């Protein structure tokens, strides 16, 4: 029995290491491919290490697309959506959790029903709305549909529900109104929930491809996700250049994670523990 107990941690750690290798290998392959020649990238059997090392792929990506401009578009898109969701979903979540009004539960169920519908079904009506506003090939057309989410509202509602009601009661006794209670008491305590919402919104917005691909045809208005997709040719693709661009596009998220990994882990752990 003792031998079995001693082996269990090794077995668990072995499975975790194996899972980590499976998860990390595609990224390692992407990095190595970014330094290969085109011939080396399509060689059979596959070439593991670049031979020779080709550093010019990173220069070619700037010649193939307006990389800096697309990078700025991605930053503006991500910041706009994240700010919108943090503000709107936080207020909506607090309203559903703490402010009683007629039809609150029915309206919240309607919100949750949105999560059951594939997002692709909204493409046509959203496109028609953006087109009628004259916002095709514009940053506001990219940002507007992502300013609010049912998932973010649900996430924040669950967090506000977990807070003790005594906090609000004490604030009301002191003469605070609903907005003061939300802004001065509840919002500072909602930091873990806001971090979780920010993490998911940033990752989703930075990697979003389908909606920007539909509403942008002008390269100067495309985010990086769409710009990189344009490098995939009909008859051939320069994989090292594509991987170099994808690596550069992933660097901001990697750097952000290195500096804010504690907040990332807290946010993801929070999203898994509330429900």
CSV table of C-alpha atoms in Angstrom, one decimal:
chain,number,residue,atom,x,y,z
A,1,UNK,CA,0.0,0.0,0.0
A,2,UNK,CA,2.8,2.4,0.9
A,3,UNK,CA,4.5,1.6,-2.5
A,4,UNK,CA,1.4,2.5,-4.3
A,5,UNK,CA,1.1,5.8,-2.4
A,6,UNK,CA,4.7,6.7,-3.2
A,7,UNK,CA,4.2,5.9,-6.9
A,8,UNK,CA,1.0,8.0,-7.3
A,9,UNK,CA,2.8,11.4,-7.2
A,10,UNK,CA,5.3,10.3,-9.8
A,11,UNK,CA,2.5,9.0,-12.0
A,12,UNK,CA,0.6,12.3,-11.7
A,13,UNK,CA,3.7,14.4,-12.4
A,14,UNK,CA,4.6,12.2,-15.3
A,15,UNK,CA,1.1,12.7,-16.8
A,16,UNK,CA,1.4,16.5,-16.2
A,17,UNK,CA,4.8,16.6,-17.9
A,18,UNK,CA,3.5,14.7,-20.9
A,19,UNK,CA,0.6,17.0,-21.2
A,20,UNK,CA,2.9,20.0,-20.9
A,21,UNK,CA,5.1,18.6,-23.7
A,22,UNK,CA,2.1,18.1,-26.0
A,23,UNK,CA,0.9,21.7,-25.3
A,24,UNK,CA,4.3,23.3,-25.8
A,25,UNK,CA,5.5,21.4,-28.8
A,26,UNK,CA,3.4,23.3,-31.4
A,27,UNK,CA,4.8,26.6,-30.2
A,28,UNK,CA,8.4,25.2,-30.2
A,29,UNK,CA,7.8,24.0,-33.8
A,30,UNK,CA,6.4,27.5,-34.7
A,31,UNK,CA,9.6,29.1,-33.4
A,32,UNK,CA,11.9,26.7,-35.2
A,33,UNK,CA,10.0,27.0,-38.4
A,34,UNK,CA,10.3,30.8,-38.3
A,35,UNK,CA,14.1,30.4,-38.7
A,36,UNK,CA,14.0,27.9,-41.5
A,37,UNK,CA,14.2,28.4,-45.2
A,38,UNK,CA,11.2,27.5,-47.3
A,39,UNK,CA,12.8,24.4,-48.6
A,40,UNK,CA,13.6,23.3,-45.0
A,41,UNK,CA,10.0,23.9,-43.9
A,42,UNK,CA,8.6,21.5,-46.5
A,43,UNK,CA,11.4,18.9,-46.3
A,44,UNK,CA,10.4,15.3,-45.9
A,45,UNK,CA,11.2,13.8,-43.4
A,46,UNK,CA,10.6,17.0,-41.4
A,47,UNK,CA,13.6,19.0,-40.5
A,48,UNK,CA,13.7,19.6,-36.7
A,49,UNK,CA,16.4,22.2,-36.4
A,50,UNK,CA,16.9,24.9,-39.0
A,51,UNK,CA,19.8,24.3,-41.3
A,52,UNK,CA,20.8,26.9,-42.2
A,53,UNK,CA,19.3,29.4,-39.8
A,54,UNK,CA,17.3,32.0,-41.8
A,55,UNK,CA,16.8,35.3,-39.9
A,56,UNK,CA,15.5,37.2,-42.9
A,57,UNK,CA,11.9,35.8,-42.5
A,58,UNK,CA,11.3,38.5,-39.9
A,59,UNK,CA,12.2,41.2,-42.3
A,60,UNK,CA,10.1,39.7,-45.0
A,61,UNK,CA,7.0,39.9,-42.9
A,62,UNK,CA,7.3,43.7,-42.9
A,63,UNK,CA,7.6,43.7,-46.7
A,64,UNK,CA,4.6,41.3,-47.1
A,65,UNK,CA,2.1,43.3,-45.0
A,66,UNK,CA,1.7,46.6,-43.1
A,67,UNK,CA,2.7,44.9,-39.9
A,68,UNK,CA,3.0,47.9,-37.6
A,69,UNK,CA,-0.3,49.4,-38.7
A,70,UNK,CA,-2.1,46.0,-38.2
A,71,UNK,CA,-0.4,45.7,-34.8
A,72,UNK,CA,-1.8,49.1,-33.8
A,73,UNK,CA,-5.2,48.1,-35.0
A,74,UNK,CA,-5.1,44.9,-32.9
A,75,UNK,CA,-4.0,46.9,-29.8
A,76,UNK,CA,-6.9,49.4,-30.3
A,77,UNK,CA,-9.4,46.6,-30.9
A,78,UNK,CA,-8.3,44.7,-27.8
A,79,UNK,CA,-8.2,47.8,-25.5
A,80,UNK,CA,-11.6,49.0,-26.8
A,81,UNK,CA,-13.4,45.6,-26.3
A,82,UNK,CA,-11.8,45.0,-23.0
A,83,UNK,CA,-12.7,48.4,-21.6
A,84,UNK,CA,-16.2,48.1,-22.9
A,85,UNK,CA,-16.8,44.6,-21.4
A,86,UNK,CA,-15.2,45.5,-18.0
A,87,UNK,CA,-17.5,48.6,-17.7
A,88,UNK,CA,-20.7,47.2,-19.1
A,89,UNK,CA,-20.6,43.6,-17.9
A,90,UNK,CA,-19.6,44.7,-14.4
A,91,UNK,CA,-22.5,47.1,-14.1
A,92,UNK,CA,-24.9,44.5,-15.7
A,93,UNK,CA,-23.7,41.8,-13.4
A,94,UNK,CA,-24.2,43.9,-10.4
A,95,UNK,CA,-27.7,44.8,-11.5
A,96,UNK,CA,-28.7,41.2,-12.0
A,97,UNK,CA,-27.1,40.2,-8.7
A,98,UNK,CA,-28.0,43.0,-6.3
A,99,UNK,CA,-30.8,45.3,-7.7
A,100,UNK,CA,-34.3,43.7,-7.5
A,101,UNK,CA,-36.6,44.6,-10.4
A,102,UNK,CA,-39.6,43.0,-12.1
A,103,UNK,CA,-38.6,40.3,-14.6
A,104,UNK,CA,-35.0,40.2,-13.5
A,105,UNK,CA,-34.7,36.4,-13.5
A,106,UNK,CA,-36.5,36.1,-16.8
A,107,UNK,CA,-34.3,38.7,-18.4
A,108,UNK,CA,-31.2,36.9,-17.0
A,109,UNK,CA,-32.3,33.6,-18.5
A,110,UNK,CA,-32.7,35.4,-21.8
A,111,UNK,CA,-29.1,36.6,-21.5
A,112,UNK,CA,-27.9,33.1,-20.7
A,113,UNK,CA,-29.7,31.7,-23.8
A,114,UNK,CA,-27.4,33.8,-25.9
A,115,UNK,CA,-24.5,31.5,-24.8
A,116,UNK,CA,-26.4,28.5,-26.2
A,117,UNK,CA,-26.4,29.9,-29.8
A,118,UNK,CA,-23.3,29.6,-32.0
A,119,UNK,CA,-21.8,33.0,-32.5
A,120,UNK,CA,-21.6,32.4,-36.2
A,121,UNK,CA,-25.4,32.8,-36.4
A,122,UNK,CA,-25.0,36.5,-35.4
A,123,UNK,CA,-22.7,37.3,-38.2
A,124,UNK,CA,-25.3,38.3,-40.8
A,125,UNK,CA,-27.5,40.6,-38.6
A,126,UNK,CA,-24.3,42.1,-37.0
A,127,UNK,CA,-22.9,42.7,-40.5
A,128,UNK,CA,-26.1,44.4,-41.7
A,129,UNK,CA,-26.1,46.7,-38.6
A,130,UNK,CA,-22.5,47.7,-39.1
A,131,UNK,CA,-23.1,48.2,-42.9
A,132,UNK,CA,-26.1,50.4,-42.2
A,133,UNK,CA,-24.0,52.5,-39.9
A,134,UNK,CA,-21.4,52.9,-42.6
A,135,UNK,CA,-18.7,51.3,-40.3
A,136,UNK,CA,-17.3,48.7,-42.6
A,137,UNK,CA,-13.5,48.9,-42.7
A,138,UNK,CA,-13.5,50.9,-39.5
A,139,UNK,CA,-12.2,50.3,-36.0
A,140,UNK,CA,-15.6,51.1,-34.4
A,141,UNK,CA,-17.1,48.4,-36.7
A,142,UNK,CA,-14.6,45.9,-35.3
A,143,UNK,CA,-15.0,47.0,-31.6
A,144,UNK,CA,-18.8,47.5,-31.3
A,145,UNK,CA,-20.0,43.9,-31.5
A,146,UNK,CA,-17.5,42.9,-28.8
A,147,UNK,CA,-18.3,45.6,-26.3
A,148,UNK,CA,-20.6,43.4,-24.3
A,149,UNK,CA,-20.9,39.7,-23.6
A,150,UNK,CA,-23.4,37.4,-21.9
A,151,UNK,CA,-20.5,35.4,-20.5
A,152,UNK,CA,-19.0,38.4,-18.9
A,153,UNK,CA,-22.3,39.4,-17.4
A,154,UNK,CA,-22.8,35.9,-16.0
A,155,UNK,CA,-19.2,35.8,-14.6
A,156,UNK,CA,-19.6,39.2,-12.8
A,157,UNK,CA,-23.1,38.3,-11.5
A,158,UNK,CA,-21.8,35.1,-9.9
A,159,UNK,CA,-19.1,37.1,-8.2
A,160,UNK,CA,-21.4,39.8,-6.8
A,161,UNK,CA,-23.8,37.1,-5.6
A,162,UNK,CA,-21.0,35.6,-3.5
A,163,UNK,CA,-20.5,38.9,-1.5
A,164,UNK,CA,-22.2,39.2,1.9
A,165,UNK,CA,-25.4,41.3,1.9
A,166,UNK,CA,-24.2,43.0,5.2
A,167,UNK,CA,-21.9,45.2,3.2
A,168,UNK,CA,-24.8,46.8,1.3
A,169,UNK,CA,-26.9,47.0,4.4
A,170,UNK,CA,-24.2,48.9,6.3
A,171,UNK,CA,-23.7,51.3,3.5
A,172,UNK,CA,-27.4,52.0,3.2
A,173,UNK,CA,-27.5,52.8,6.9
A,174,UNK,CA,-24.7,55.3,6.3
A,175,UNK,CA,-26.8,56.9,3.6
A,176,UNK,CA,-25.1,55.6,0.5
A,177,UNK,CA,-27.1,55.3,-2.7
A,178,UNK,CA,-27.0,52.4,-5.2
A,179,UNK,CA,-24.2,54.0,-7.3
A,180,UNK,CA,-22.1,54.8,-4.3
A,181,UNK,CA,-22.4,51.3,-3.0
A,182,UNK,CA,-21.4,49.9,-6.4
A,183,UNK,CA,-18.5,52.3,-7.0
A,184,UNK,CA,-17.0,52.6,-3.6
A,185,UNK,CA,-17.7,49.3,-1.9
A,186,UNK,CA,-18.5,46.5,-4.4
A,187,UNK,CA,-16.3,47.4,-7.3
A,188,UNK,CA,-13.0,47.4,-5.3
A,189,UNK,CA,-14.0,44.0,-3.9
A,190,UNK,CA,-14.7,42.7,-7.3
A,191,UNK,CA,-11.1,42.9,-8.4
A,192,UNK,CA,-10.6,39.1,-8.9
A,193,UNK,CA,-13.7,38.9,-11.1
A,194,UNK,CA,-12.6,41.9,-13.1
A,195,UNK,CA,-9.2,40.4,-13.6
A,196,UNK,CA,-10.8,37.1,-14.8
A,197,UNK,CA,-13.0,39.1,-17.3
A,198,UNK,CA,-10.1,41.1,-18.5
A,199,UNK,CA,-8.0,38.0,-19.1
A,200,UNK,CA,-10.6,36.3,-21.2
A,201,UNK,CA,-11.6,39.4,-23.1
A,202,UNK,CA,-8.0,40.3,-24.0
A,203,UNK,CA,-7.2,36.8,-25.2
A,204,UNK,CA,-10.4,36.5,-27.2
A,205,UNK,CA,-10.1,40.0,-28.8
A,206,UNK,CA,-6.4,39.6,-29.7
A,207,UNK,CA,-7.0,36.2,-31.4
A,208,UNK,CA,-10.4,37.0,-33.0
A,209,UNK,CA,-10.4,36.3,-36.7
A,210,UNK,CA,-13.9,35.6,-38.0
A,211,UNK,CA,-15.6,39.0,-37.4
A,212,UNK,CA,-12.6,41.1,-38.5
A,213,UNK,CA,-12.3,38.9,-41.6
A,214,UNK,CA,-15.9,39.6,-42.5
A,215,UNK,CA,-16.0,43.4,-42.0
A,216,UNK,CA,-12.5,44.5,-43.2
A,217,UNK,CA,-11.1,44.4,-46.7
A,218,UNK,CA,-8.7,47.3,-46.4
A,219,UNK,CA,-5.3,46.2,-45.2
A,220,UNK,CA,-4.9,49.5,-43.3
A,221,UNK,CA,-7.9,48.6,-41.1
A,222,UNK,CA,-7.1,44.9,-40.5
A,223,UNK,CA,-5.9,43.5,-37.2
A,224,UNK,CA,-2.9,41.1,-37.2
A,225,UNK,CA,-5.1,38.0,-37.1
A,226,UNK,CA,-6.6,38.9,-40.5
A,227,UNK,CA,-3.3,40.2,-41.9
A,228,UNK,CA,-1.6,36.9,-41.2
A,229,UNK,CA,-4.5,34.9,-42.8
A,230,UNK,CA,-3.8,36.8,-46.0
A,231,UNK,CA,-0.4,35.2,-46.2
A,232,UNK,CA,-1.9,31.8,-46.8
A,233,UNK,CA,-1.8,31.5,-50.6
A,234,UNK,CA,-4.2,29.5,-52.9
A,235,UNK,CA,-1.3,27.6,-54.5
A,236,UNK,CA,1.4,27.9,-52.0
A,237,UNK,CA,2.3,29.4,-48.6
A,238,UNK,CA,5.7,30.7,-47.4
A,239,UNK,CA,5.5,28.9,-44.0
A,240,UNK,CA,8.6,30.4,-42.4
A,241,UNK,CA,7.4,33.9,-43.1
A,242,UNK,CA,3.9,33.0,-41.8
A,243,UNK,CA,5.4,31.5,-38.7
A,244,UNK,CA,7.6,34.5,-38.2
A,245,UNK,CA,4.6,36.8,-38.3
A,246,UNK,CA,2.6,34.6,-36.0
A,247,UNK,CA,5.5,34.6,-33.5
A,248,UNK,CA,5.7,38.4,-33.6
A,249,UNK,CA,1.9,38.6,-33.1
A,250,UNK,CA,2.1,36.3,-30.1
A,251,UNK,CA,4.9,38.2,-28.4
A,252,UNK,CA,2.7,40.9,-26.8
A,253,UNK,CA,0.6,38.2,-25.1
A,254,UNK,CA,3.7,36.3,-24.0
A,255,UNK,CA,5.3,39.4,-22.5
A,256,UNK,CA,2.0,40.4,-20.8
A,257,UNK,CA,1.8,37.0,-19.3
A,258,UNK,CA,5.3,37.1,-18.0
A,259,UNK,CA,4.7,40.4,-16.2
A,260,UNK,CA,1.2,39.6,-15.1
A,261,UNK,CA,1.2,35.9,-14.6
A,262,UNK,CA,0.0,36.1,-11.0
A,263,UNK,CA,-3.1,38.0,-12.2
A,264,UNK,CA,-3.6,35.6,-15.1
A,265,UNK,CA,-3.5,32.6,-12.8
A,266,UNK,CA,-5.8,34.3,-10.3
A,267,UNK,CA,-8.3,35.2,-13.0
A,268,UNK,CA,-8.4,31.7,-14.6
A,269,UNK,CA,-8.6,30.1,-11.1
A,270,UNK,CA,-11.5,32.4,-10.2
A,271,UNK,CA,-13.4,31.5,-13.4
A,272,UNK,CA,-13.2,27.9,-12.5
A,273,UNK,CA,-14.2,28.2,-8.9
A,274,UNK,CA,-17.3,30.4,-9.4
A,275,UNK,CA,-20.5,29.0,-11.0
